[in-house]
């Protein structure tokens, strides 16, 4: 049994993680400000925040509707003085690269909110629970696509006869991805100066909506498919169940690492049960299979076919600025060394996902899938 | 003649830079929100913002009292549509490592303000003047004190048979220094994706209050000496003119690069006259002499002695977390290659500074010099 604070508990990872931790008998405090609900409409008919709580109110769980901002610090101090935490999971960040690239307001909101939420948690931890374990979700997008393998954690950098331990170089591709890099730097600093301990998870593209605890529609997980909040896999799946062309951006030769939701929850459980030492900023890479976007499109197309849905793949002009032909060899040994065994291949996970969202096909607003947010 | 926007024009660099550019016949727009005046009291009796403007209103200059925040974007768009800029100098950031280390509010304010101001300028430049040259002041503190020479600009990083061009590793030592790193990343991204051009100046410790244009007290420059906004050199000089012990933090063997104000203005002039190419993010290191803090203390002590002031050097407990014994070999070739010739040694510059502030000794509030903001 762990005492866990989940920040962003109403979100795509936060909600199934809440259900998982309750099923494991953890004591929970959950925080969310519902900002995602205001920005994106889920294809799956998720319950209201109030109705979700009714599903879990029988358990040892306290629900705090609140943003992780400095203006709420007094309220948050109350949460930290009236509870003891072993693990703090920070999922309460503003997501979406395209959202952040829309204009000055969205770029500023994404970066300032994400920085402030992490600073608030770090200060609370320093004061009230310096021994707790911060688990923070970054993104594989922090690294960009370098012409080299991507390490987990620090590497040795040599320059003119000297040598230093340094963060693996970051080359993020949007204001959003930059905000994740800034979080990494801030956490690293707090570990060094305040002796906090943190696991910083560079996560690949997550997909899937089912978990063992999601047994009926009243606890269904969200599924975003619009150009901003829908990942590439979700957009392709939404297109496929609607028998619309699947539209990779550009050449489609870009490669990414993918991970199914239940496998991700297995990873998070391993991370939570293996805290780093005091002062340690542990960076791990979390994904299962690497595929090109064209591969993914074919996998989605074939999965849809087995459901009786016929579609095509039509590459469109890339609205992003990104390398389309590149090396992609990220390491991900830490989780494997600590017992992670993926249960789902991308092919199998996509088939499950298509099956799970197909009943809601009529809810699709297909106009939101087409990209009109351009990087340039 | 250049058309220049100076952001932060009421500040320690911004004000003498304003006077310099006017004397060179530039066309100017200046922006400031006076936030520094609210946070720190200058030893030198600086004129009010209104009185400063009276000094320059005869010239081709437009003064905008405004913060560089997204909420002021409409107002700022008006400035950019009614003016054309060749150079935009961004000095409008929240300074001070100790200020940022006071607590959650100060850390969040420092990082979010500094990020937002840079994002606002980058978006304005993209829309209204993508050919203009952004000149941004970072800090040598972005690098920390690595066991290697410090490059200007990118280095080649090798990892497991691959190789990538990367930013020289950053290892900043406060929430404030982190905010400068975040600015560097954001500018780098805007240059890459939007084709903007920028010079990102990693500046050493600046000191001095006199410039050729500061000929009478009504245009005097500010001199901060408190624990937050006073640099190490200013605190030592304020102690010395008051015949108080000079107090290096810790062993005093920490090394830093120093630069006199008029030499810094010479550097800025060289930078402004040498814009990088479109899409180029040029990083330069700007300082003249490297000294240890103990050396500096002796130089201040000896300078004060020649003014008839007697003091001692008394190292005190270091309130910061920083390496005290370290390699320090930063490169700074770009400015030398482009004609920079420093006029002032640290010894000579300190003597001038002590002479210039001595008349205001009675204005010192010595209680503000003693550090009570601790990193841990």
XYZ file of C-alpha atoms in Angstrom:
752
model
C 0.000 0.000 0.000
C 1.312 3.415 -0.990
C 0.056 6.893 -0.231
C -0.165 8.509 -3.649
C -0.956 11.985 -4.937
C -2.113 11.947 -8.566
C -2.042 15.366 -10.217
C -4.071 15.474 -13.405
C -6.246 12.575 -12.238
C -9.077 13.364 -14.653
C -6.858 12.982 -17.725
C -6.097 10.220 -20.168
C -3.428 8.599 -17.970
C -4.613 10.037 -14.656
C -8.044 8.444 -14.668
C -7.016 4.825 -15.405
C -4.064 5.259 -13.031
C -6.514 6.360 -10.320
C -8.581 3.215 -10.896
C -5.449 1.033 -10.933
C -4.078 2.438 -7.673
C -7.453 2.024 -5.959
C -7.611 -1.603 -7.089
C -4.156 -2.110 -5.579
C -5.384 -0.699 -2.279
C -3.403 2.535 -2.284
C -4.504 5.593 -0.354
C -5.121 8.386 -2.861
C -5.430 12.131 -3.152
C -6.300 13.320 -6.657
C -6.056 16.806 -8.149
C -7.347 18.146 -11.445
C -8.603 21.482 -12.775
C -10.581 19.947 -15.674
C -8.828 22.181 -18.200
C -8.593 19.324 -20.701
C -12.382 18.910 -20.691
C -12.749 22.527 -21.786
C -10.280 22.176 -24.662
C -11.077 18.835 -26.294
C -14.131 16.653 -26.823
C -13.588 12.930 -26.233
C -14.966 10.468 -28.795
C -15.776 8.116 -25.949
C -18.626 9.454 -23.762
C -16.725 10.065 -20.532
C -18.722 10.676 -17.373
C -18.779 14.057 -15.696
C -16.154 14.714 -13.041
C -18.870 14.418 -10.373
C -20.090 11.078 -11.745
C -16.549 9.728 -11.904
C -16.165 10.528 -8.223
C -19.334 8.665 -7.384
C -17.650 5.604 -8.889
C -14.714 5.869 -6.519
C -16.158 7.556 -3.439
C -16.450 4.254 -1.624
C -12.672 4.081 -1.443
C -9.917 5.796 0.461
C -9.619 8.764 -1.872
C -9.770 12.528 -1.509
C -10.576 14.650 -4.582
C -9.227 18.200 -4.921
C -10.483 20.300 -7.856
C -7.593 22.734 -8.211
C -4.883 24.026 -10.555
C -1.242 23.558 -9.556
C -0.536 27.275 -9.620
C 1.262 29.481 -7.124
C -1.992 31.382 -6.516
C -3.438 28.149 -5.046
C -0.422 27.488 -2.850
C -2.207 28.006 0.489
C -4.872 25.495 -0.485
C -2.222 23.040 -1.667
C -0.256 23.466 1.563
C -3.384 22.312 3.385
C -3.421 19.150 1.229
C 0.234 18.494 2.060
C -0.098 19.141 5.791
C -3.155 16.905 6.160
C -1.678 14.023 4.114
C 1.568 12.092 3.866
C 2.700 11.014 0.410
C 5.097 8.304 -0.704
C 4.663 9.061 -4.395
C 3.550 12.162 -6.271
C 2.611 11.551 -9.898
C 2.620 14.722 -11.986
C 0.323 14.331 -14.991
C -1.199 17.803 -14.661
C 0.491 19.490 -17.602
C -1.006 21.240 -20.578
C -0.505 18.835 -23.493
C -0.296 19.203 -27.246
C 2.396 20.404 -29.608
C -0.116 21.782 -32.164
C -2.093 23.573 -29.445
C 1.093 25.354 -28.361
C 1.957 26.334 -31.946
C -1.308 28.221 -32.562
C -0.119 31.589 -31.363
C 1.411 33.648 -28.619
C -1.307 32.984 -26.045
C -1.241 29.222 -26.448
C 2.552 29.080 -26.429
C 2.721 31.204 -23.285
C -0.064 29.315 -21.524
C 1.546 25.952 -22.300
C 4.995 26.921 -21.114
C 4.047 29.017 -18.085
C 1.433 26.560 -16.771
C 3.749 23.604 -17.181
C 6.635 25.350 -15.507
C 4.536 26.660 -12.670
C 2.875 23.334 -11.872
C 6.239 21.620 -11.527
C 7.686 24.460 -9.437
C 4.671 24.320 -7.128
C 5.089 20.564 -6.585
C 8.840 20.881 -6.034
C 8.377 23.578 -3.389
C 5.629 21.580 -1.643
C 7.827 18.473 -1.644
C 10.815 20.383 -0.291
C 8.772 21.683 2.635
C 6.418 18.825 3.449
C 7.700 15.524 2.054
C 11.328 15.704 0.875
C 11.530 11.900 1.008
C 8.636 11.366 -1.404
C 9.184 10.193 -4.968
C 8.167 12.536 -7.776
C 7.082 10.720 -10.926
C 6.863 13.122 -13.831
C 5.858 12.431 -17.422
C 8.091 14.034 -20.005
C 8.184 13.011 -23.640
C 10.518 11.260 -26.051
C 9.969 14.468 -28.064
C 12.394 16.228 -25.728
C 15.233 14.592 -27.630
C 14.141 15.290 -31.186
C 15.709 12.944 -33.713
C 19.510 13.061 -33.289
C 21.934 11.137 -35.489
C 22.875 8.922 -32.574
C 21.365 6.471 -30.124
C 19.426 8.240 -27.348
C 20.583 7.427 -23.830
C 18.574 7.148 -20.668
C 20.016 9.689 -18.271
C 23.286 11.570 -18.398
C 26.081 11.069 -20.865
C 29.713 12.076 -20.748
C 30.493 15.055 -22.986
C 34.082 15.852 -23.954
C 35.253 19.280 -25.057
C 38.825 20.424 -25.655
C 40.449 18.096 -23.170
C 37.777 18.453 -20.481
C 34.877 16.165 -19.707
C 31.520 16.635 -18.024
C 28.426 14.626 -17.141
C 25.497 16.241 -18.912
C 21.872 15.698 -19.796
C 21.555 13.976 -23.160
C 21.132 16.838 -25.681
C 17.568 18.105 -26.037
C 16.225 19.219 -29.413
C 12.463 19.620 -28.948
C 10.160 20.456 -31.849
C 7.411 22.679 -30.425
C 6.700 25.157 -27.622
C 4.978 22.254 -25.847
C 7.962 19.931 -26.145
C 10.173 22.787 -24.959
C 7.995 23.097 -21.842
C 8.763 19.453 -21.059
C 12.490 20.135 -21.395
C 12.136 23.034 -18.956
C 10.424 20.704 -16.489
C 13.327 18.282 -16.795
C 15.829 21.038 -15.995
C 13.792 22.284 -13.036
C 13.422 18.812 -11.522
C 17.106 18.093 -12.058
C 17.978 21.291 -10.188
C 15.625 20.522 -7.277
C 17.130 17.034 -6.919
C 20.634 18.497 -6.887
C 20.047 21.405 -4.518
C 17.243 20.116 -2.289
C 18.026 16.412 -2.363
C 14.632 15.449 -3.768
C 14.225 12.199 -5.708
C 12.437 11.981 -9.043
C 11.812 9.714 -11.973
C 11.464 11.701 -15.174
C 9.762 9.543 -17.788
C 10.443 10.298 -21.438
C 7.342 8.642 -22.813
C 6.574 7.605 -26.371
C 3.170 7.799 -28.033
C 0.587 6.196 -25.766
C -2.589 4.609 -27.103
C -5.515 2.463 -26.006
C -8.535 3.087 -23.805
C -9.087 -0.175 -21.966
C -7.719 -1.325 -18.622
C -8.891 -4.161 -16.327
C -10.685 -1.643 -14.097
C -12.635 -0.043 -16.962
C -15.455 -2.563 -16.955
C -18.447 -0.399 -17.876
C -19.195 2.823 -19.722
C -19.577 4.961 -16.604
C -15.810 4.744 -16.008
C -14.737 4.825 -19.674
C -11.461 6.576 -20.505
C -11.187 9.597 -22.787
C -10.182 9.313 -26.455
C -9.086 12.527 -28.190
C -8.755 12.511 -31.946
C -8.697 16.160 -33.020
C -5.620 17.744 -34.637
C -4.468 19.201 -31.291
C -5.122 16.632 -28.604
C -5.346 13.514 -30.718
C -2.042 11.704 -31.110
C -1.139 10.413 -34.558
C -2.477 6.968 -33.665
C -5.789 8.320 -32.367
C -6.295 10.479 -35.447
C -5.615 7.500 -37.717
C -8.007 5.287 -35.735
C -10.757 7.936 -35.798
C -10.281 8.253 -39.566
C -10.342 4.487 -40.005
C -13.560 3.783 -38.086
C -15.159 6.542 -40.176
C -13.762 4.936 -43.369
C -11.938 8.167 -44.158
C -8.433 8.193 -45.667
C -5.658 7.832 -43.095
C -3.389 10.877 -43.511
C 0.273 10.628 -42.460
C 2.027 14.004 -42.422
C 4.674 14.402 -45.104
C 6.628 11.362 -46.242
C 5.507 9.374 -43.210
C 9.016 8.029 -42.721
C 9.258 9.700 -39.313
C 9.761 7.115 -36.574
C 8.309 7.110 -33.088
C 8.144 4.774 -30.098
C 4.682 3.500 -29.122
C 3.231 2.074 -25.921
C -0.159 0.619 -25.088
C -2.003 2.126 -22.107
C -2.053 -1.023 -19.952
C 1.631 -1.534 -20.642
C 2.203 2.098 -19.620
C 0.361 1.492 -16.355
C 2.570 -1.545 -15.791
C 5.600 0.736 -16.346
C 4.261 3.355 -13.926
C 3.699 0.686 -11.301
C 7.309 -0.485 -11.679
C 8.538 3.108 -11.442
C 6.453 3.822 -8.331
C 7.737 0.676 -6.598
C 11.378 1.571 -7.343
C 12.096 5.069 -6.043
C 15.536 6.530 -6.764
C 17.853 7.571 -3.951
C 17.746 10.990 -2.301
C 19.032 13.635 -4.703
C 18.709 11.384 -7.728
C 17.079 12.630 -10.934
C 16.462 9.412 -12.824
C 15.594 9.776 -16.499
C 14.077 6.759 -18.252
C 12.715 6.212 -21.754
C 9.301 4.563 -21.792
C 7.991 2.946 -24.963
C 7.724 -0.532 -26.476
C 7.935 -0.713 -30.279
C 9.416 1.772 -32.739
C 7.552 2.174 -36.036
C 7.421 4.668 -38.854
C 4.226 6.666 -39.286
C 3.642 4.888 -42.617
C 3.913 1.507 -40.825
C 1.427 2.737 -38.271
C -0.973 3.824 -41.023
C -0.846 0.358 -42.577
C -1.374 -1.297 -39.199
C -4.433 0.875 -38.546
C -5.746 0.257 -42.055
C -5.388 -3.509 -41.657
C -6.911 -3.449 -38.179
C -9.906 -1.549 -39.508
C -10.269 -4.038 -42.366
C -10.656 -6.869 -39.868
C -13.534 -4.860 -38.349
C -15.127 -4.575 -41.782
C -14.022 -0.980 -42.326
C -12.267 -0.052 -45.566
C -9.966 2.905 -45.867
C -6.895 4.146 -47.732
C -3.649 5.841 -46.763
C -3.086 9.309 -48.290
C -0.025 11.223 -47.157
C -0.671 14.969 -46.846
C 1.563 18.031 -46.604
C 3.336 18.078 -43.232
C 2.082 21.026 -41.143
C 4.993 20.538 -38.748
C 8.671 21.270 -39.040
C 10.315 17.942 -38.279
C 12.875 15.598 -39.752
C 11.142 12.967 -41.843
C 14.179 10.790 -42.575
C 16.308 10.128 -39.556
C 18.025 7.643 -37.277
C 15.906 6.554 -34.306
C 17.608 4.349 -31.766
C 16.520 5.327 -28.265
C 17.574 3.086 -25.401
C 14.947 1.816 -22.955
C 16.751 -0.619 -20.713
C 15.718 0.609 -17.292
C 12.164 -0.709 -17.454
C 13.254 -3.991 -19.049
C 15.870 -4.405 -16.319
C 13.185 -3.867 -13.705
C 10.794 -6.511 -14.987
C 8.684 -4.747 -17.606
C 7.161 -7.186 -20.101
C 4.966 -5.588 -22.731
C 1.697 -7.448 -23.287
C 0.616 -5.708 -26.476
C 2.241 -5.418 -29.875
C 1.245 -2.280 -31.766
C -0.757 -4.463 -34.148
C -2.739 -6.087 -31.358
C -3.184 -2.879 -29.367
C -4.473 -1.011 -32.416
C -6.982 -3.761 -33.105
C -8.277 -3.492 -29.524
C -8.438 0.285 -29.761
C -10.411 0.226 -33.015
C -12.792 -2.296 -31.463
C -13.237 -0.133 -28.364
C -13.961 3.127 -30.183
C -16.017 1.744 -33.076
C -19.314 1.872 -31.132
C -18.878 5.654 -30.833
C -18.086 6.333 -34.499
C -21.219 8.449 -34.962
C -19.901 10.900 -32.329
C -16.938 11.865 -34.534
C -16.616 15.489 -35.655
C -14.389 14.713 -38.627
C -13.717 18.414 -39.299
C -11.484 18.574 -36.224
C -9.010 16.001 -37.580
C -7.744 17.974 -40.578
C -4.682 20.006 -39.579
C -4.863 23.769 -40.043
C -2.244 24.662 -37.420
C 1.077 25.111 -39.206
C 4.516 25.298 -37.603
C 5.626 28.028 -40.027
C 21.470 54.920 -38.139
C 19.496 51.933 -36.882
C 15.879 51.587 -35.858
C 16.093 49.996 -32.436
C 13.591 48.656 -29.919
C 15.012 48.520 -26.395
C 12.965 46.387 -24.004
C 13.826 47.045 -20.386
C 15.053 50.553 -21.213
C 14.733 51.809 -17.640
C 17.135 49.197 -16.287
C 20.823 49.084 -15.471
C 21.895 48.282 -19.048
C 18.789 49.617 -20.781
C 19.131 53.209 -19.632
C 22.789 53.791 -20.617
C 22.141 51.857 -23.838
C 19.238 54.233 -24.575
C 21.539 57.220 -24.105
C 24.275 55.607 -26.216
C 21.935 54.812 -29.128
C 20.516 58.338 -29.073
C 24.029 59.806 -29.178
C 24.711 57.620 -32.210
C 21.627 59.010 -33.939
C 19.485 55.870 -33.858
C 15.724 55.966 -33.995
C 14.400 54.426 -30.778
C 11.353 52.885 -29.229
C 11.765 51.977 -25.564
C 9.645 49.712 -23.382
C 9.718 49.154 -19.635
C 7.210 48.258 -16.919
C 9.309 49.707 -14.055
C 9.131 46.442 -12.125
C 12.751 46.809 -11.036
C 12.033 50.160 -9.382
C 9.425 48.454 -7.192
C 11.785 45.682 -6.100
C 15.115 47.394 -5.402
C 16.322 50.768 -4.181
C 19.285 52.205 -6.072
C 22.171 53.693 -4.076
C 22.545 56.343 -6.752
C 19.586 58.774 -6.806
C 18.087 57.896 -10.178
C 15.501 60.248 -11.664
C 11.872 59.252 -11.970
C 10.832 57.595 -15.201
C 9.033 60.816 -16.204
C 12.104 62.949 -15.519
C 14.320 60.561 -17.493
C 12.005 61.001 -20.461
C 12.261 64.773 -20.221
C 16.000 64.320 -20.730
C 15.488 62.483 -23.996
C 12.199 63.850 -25.318
C 13.974 66.169 -27.715
C 15.120 63.170 -29.716
C 13.588 60.632 -32.046
C 12.334 58.319 -29.342
C 8.999 56.815 -28.410
C 8.451 55.572 -24.853
C 6.041 52.694 -24.114
C 5.323 51.884 -20.452
C 4.295 48.243 -20.772
C 5.097 44.676 -19.715
C 6.056 42.157 -22.417
C 3.195 39.839 -21.540
C 0.691 38.090 -23.771
C -2.116 40.122 -22.149
C -0.532 43.265 -23.674
C -0.169 41.724 -27.122
C -2.682 44.000 -28.872
C -0.897 47.072 -27.570
C 2.464 45.639 -28.609
C 1.147 44.791 -32.084
C 0.350 48.487 -32.460
C 3.993 49.317 -31.637
C 5.190 46.824 -34.252
C 2.782 47.947 -36.985
C 3.609 51.635 -36.528
C 7.391 51.109 -36.426
C 10.041 49.208 -38.349
C 12.903 47.703 -36.367
C 16.374 46.606 -37.406
C 17.358 45.497 -33.928
C 15.366 44.410 -30.894
C 17.316 44.366 -27.652
C 15.674 42.256 -24.965
C 16.766 43.431 -21.504
C 13.283 43.199 -19.994
C 13.759 40.118 -17.854
C 13.292 39.630 -14.139
C 16.811 39.439 -12.715
C 18.348 37.927 -9.610
C 19.237 34.425 -8.570
C 18.581 35.083 -4.848
C 15.238 36.749 -5.602
C 14.158 33.611 -7.456
C 15.275 31.334 -4.603
C 13.068 32.997 -1.972
C 10.023 30.816 -2.493
C 7.462 29.433 -4.844
C 6.014 32.788 -5.885
C 9.348 34.342 -6.743
C 10.550 31.260 -8.594
C 7.341 31.106 -10.620
C 7.285 34.839 -11.322
C 10.903 34.828 -12.473
C 10.514 31.860 -14.805
C 7.064 32.608 -16.207
C 7.747 36.320 -16.808
C 11.058 35.633 -18.471
C 9.635 32.933 -20.695
C 6.593 34.953 -21.626
C 8.507 38.117 -22.525
C 10.745 36.212 -24.917
C 7.798 34.338 -26.466
C 5.956 37.627 -26.992
C 8.943 39.166 -28.782
C 9.501 36.066 -30.925
C 5.867 36.035 -32.062
C 5.916 39.773 -32.813
C 9.128 39.374 -34.804
C 7.748 36.427 -36.764
C 4.684 38.430 -37.805
C 6.021 41.957 -38.243
C 9.782 41.967 -38.695
C 11.233 38.495 -39.392
C 14.408 40.123 -40.771
C 15.163 42.043 -37.572
C 17.988 41.027 -35.245
C 17.078 39.935 -31.731
C 19.774 40.700 -29.176
C 19.087 38.895 -25.929
C 21.076 38.946 -22.716
C 21.615 35.555 -21.155
C 24.215 34.832 -18.511
C 27.480 32.944 -18.161
C 25.613 31.321 -15.252
C 23.720 29.197 -17.785
C 26.809 27.003 -18.061
C 27.595 26.518 -14.410
C 31.201 25.486 -13.786
C 31.964 22.410 -15.902
C 35.317 20.596 -15.825
C 36.051 21.722 -19.368
C 36.506 24.859 -21.416
C 33.156 26.519 -22.248
C 32.492 27.006 -25.952
C 30.649 29.780 -27.687
C 27.813 28.135 -29.555
C 27.235 24.517 -30.436
C 29.622 21.653 -29.880
C 29.773 18.204 -31.395
C 28.564 15.511 -28.988
C 29.388 11.858 -29.664
C 27.395 8.972 -28.246
C 27.739 5.273 -29.100
C 28.974 5.756 -32.631
C 26.636 8.649 -33.461
C 27.349 12.359 -33.434
C 25.189 15.456 -33.089
C 25.570 19.212 -32.965
C 24.231 20.380 -29.618
C 24.062 23.367 -27.339
C 27.004 23.399 -24.941
C 25.688 21.652 -21.787
C 23.793 23.929 -19.419
C 24.082 23.506 -15.649
C 22.443 26.586 -14.125
C 22.471 27.240 -10.386
C 19.159 28.937 -9.564
C 15.568 29.261 -10.789
C 16.643 32.562 -12.327
C 19.569 31.045 -14.206
C 17.266 28.267 -15.359
C 14.909 30.894 -16.808
C 17.792 32.172 -18.931
C 18.450 28.654 -20.211
C 14.778 28.363 -21.153
C 15.048 31.622 -23.101
C 18.050 30.229 -24.965
C 16.090 27.114 -25.968
C 13.066 29.143 -27.073
C 15.125 31.511 -29.204
C 17.041 28.614 -30.734
C 13.730 26.989 -31.704
C 12.321 30.193 -33.238
C 15.479 30.659 -35.312
C 15.259 27.082 -36.555
C 11.539 26.964 -37.331
C 10.753 30.578 -38.238
C 14.092 31.610 -39.704
C 14.589 34.436 -37.205
C 18.099 35.678 -36.417
C 19.362 36.243 -32.876
C 22.468 36.901 -30.863
C 22.226 35.293 -27.449
C 24.779 36.901 -25.157
C 26.078 34.860 -22.229
C 27.230 37.777 -20.140
C 29.567 37.816 -17.165
C 29.224 40.052 -14.111
C 28.729 43.640 -15.255
C 29.770 46.605 -13.128
C 30.225 50.375 -13.305
C 27.782 53.266 -13.509
C 29.468 55.794 -15.758
C 29.226 56.212 -19.529
C 30.162 59.221 -21.737
C 26.507 60.233 -21.947
C 25.957 60.229 -18.177
C 27.251 63.746 -17.614
C 25.036 64.934 -14.790
C 23.021 63.526 -11.902
C 19.650 63.813 -13.654
C 20.624 60.960 -15.979
C 22.600 58.900 -13.443
C 22.466 55.113 -13.758
C 21.123 52.801 -11.088
C 23.373 50.949 -8.621
C 21.834 48.032 -6.721
C 23.727 46.615 -3.778
C 21.215 44.553 -1.804
C 21.539 40.765 -1.451
C 19.065 40.169 -4.304
C 19.748 42.719 -6.997
C 23.291 43.690 -6.102
C 25.931 41.643 -7.902
C 28.898 40.427 -5.880
C 30.950 43.403 -7.046
C 28.273 45.935 -6.129
C 27.780 44.424 -2.690
C 31.525 44.518 -2.050
C 31.760 48.148 -3.225
C 28.790 49.201 -1.063
C 30.444 47.501 1.914
C 33.778 49.159 1.145
C 32.528 52.745 0.891
C 30.765 52.155 4.218
C 34.009 50.763 5.693
C 32.217 47.497 6.466
C 33.917 44.116 6.065
C 33.796 42.746 2.512
C 32.104 39.343 2.712
C 32.859 36.718 0.030
C 30.531 33.721 0.204
C 32.235 30.499 1.275
C 35.877 29.929 0.378
C 35.765 32.714 -2.214
C 37.664 30.555 -4.687
C 34.707 30.626 -7.106
C 35.714 32.253 -10.404
C 33.647 34.525 -12.591
C 34.112 36.657 -15.708
C 33.749 40.434 -15.256
C 32.996 43.287 -17.646
C 32.846 47.032 -17.188
C 29.643 48.792 -18.292
C 31.223 50.945 -21.020
C 33.027 47.905 -22.356
C 29.694 46.063 -22.351
C 28.122 48.886 -24.362
C 31.000 48.608 -26.814
C 30.238 44.876 -27.077
C 26.532 45.522 -27.638
C 27.358 48.038 -30.359
C 29.530 45.447 -32.128
C 26.775 42.847 -31.795
C 24.115 45.206 -33.153
C 26.262 46.114 -36.163
C 26.929 42.426 -36.992
C 23.591 40.623 -37.332
C 23.691 36.878 -37.918
C 22.161 35.318 -41.024
C 18.508 34.347 -41.269
C 17.808 31.324 -39.084
C 21.027 31.704 -37.120
C 21.048 31.493 -33.334
C 24.435 32.905 -32.453
C 25.639 32.329 -28.909
C 28.547 34.445 -27.658
C 30.273 34.757 -24.303
C 30.696 38.352 -23.166
C 33.180 39.212 -20.412
C 36.709 40.550 -20.115
C 38.722 39.303 -17.129
C 38.245 36.170 -15.036
C 38.933 36.516 -11.317
C 38.153 34.616 -8.164
C 35.790 36.227 -5.682
C 38.666 36.508 -3.210
C 40.725 38.386 -5.841
C 37.777 40.680 -6.395
C 37.473 41.322 -2.661
C 41.154 42.336 -2.508
C 40.781 44.605 -5.541
C 37.776 46.337 -3.964
C 39.583 46.634 -0.638
C 42.639 48.195 -2.292
C 40.501 50.501 -4.417
C 38.683 51.714 -1.323
C 42.000 52.277 0.445
C 43.083 54.676 -2.316
C 39.861 56.622 -1.598
C 40.798 56.746 2.095
C 38.365 54.007 3.121
C 39.628 51.133 5.269
C 37.981 47.749 5.320
C 38.703 44.063 5.787
C 37.763 40.860 3.974
C 35.753 38.341 6.020
C 34.497 35.243 4.233
C 31.064 34.164 5.437
C 29.023 30.964 5.111
C 27.891 30.500 1.520
C 24.096 30.839 1.297
C 24.197 29.374 -2.215
C 24.778 25.884 -3.498
C 27.660 26.285 -5.934
C 31.028 24.780 -6.649
C 33.721 26.790 -4.917
C 36.743 25.023 -6.423
C 36.476 24.480 -10.130
C 37.954 24.886 -13.583
C 36.872 28.085 -15.357
C 37.980 28.466 -18.939
C 35.182 30.001 -21.013
C 35.995 31.039 -24.568
C 35.148 34.544 -25.733
C 36.623 34.863 -29.171
C 33.680 36.205 -31.152
C 33.842 39.723 -29.722
C 37.658 39.839 -29.945
C 37.442 38.681 -33.557
C 34.996 41.488 -34.284
C 37.114 44.294 -32.902
C 36.299 44.434 -29.204
C 39.072 46.054 -27.178
C 38.353 46.339 -23.467
C 39.240 49.742 -22.027
C 39.002 48.871 -18.352
C 40.813 46.346 -16.219
C 38.825 45.144 -13.225
C 41.197 47.092 -10.986
C 40.662 50.351 -12.848
C 36.920 49.840 -13.272
C 36.441 49.124 -9.583
C 38.347 52.274 -8.672
C 36.048 54.318 -10.929
C 32.962 52.638 -9.505
C 33.989 53.305 -5.903
C 34.691 56.935 -6.813
C 31.288 57.275 -8.494
C 29.214 55.804 -5.662
C 31.166 57.247 -2.716
C 29.176 60.538 -2.732
C 26.013 58.537 -2.013
C 27.408 56.444 0.844
C 24.967 57.921 3.357
C 22.058 56.524 1.322
C 23.145 52.918 2.048
C 20.761 50.654 3.922
C 23.436 48.231 5.085
C 20.879 45.774 6.439
C 19.914 44.780 2.893
C 23.417 43.493 2.051
C 23.550 40.601 4.532
C 22.270 37.425 2.889
C 19.314 35.698 4.514
C 18.064 33.914 1.382
C 19.479 30.399 1.419
C 19.557 27.934 -1.478
C 18.728 25.013 0.845
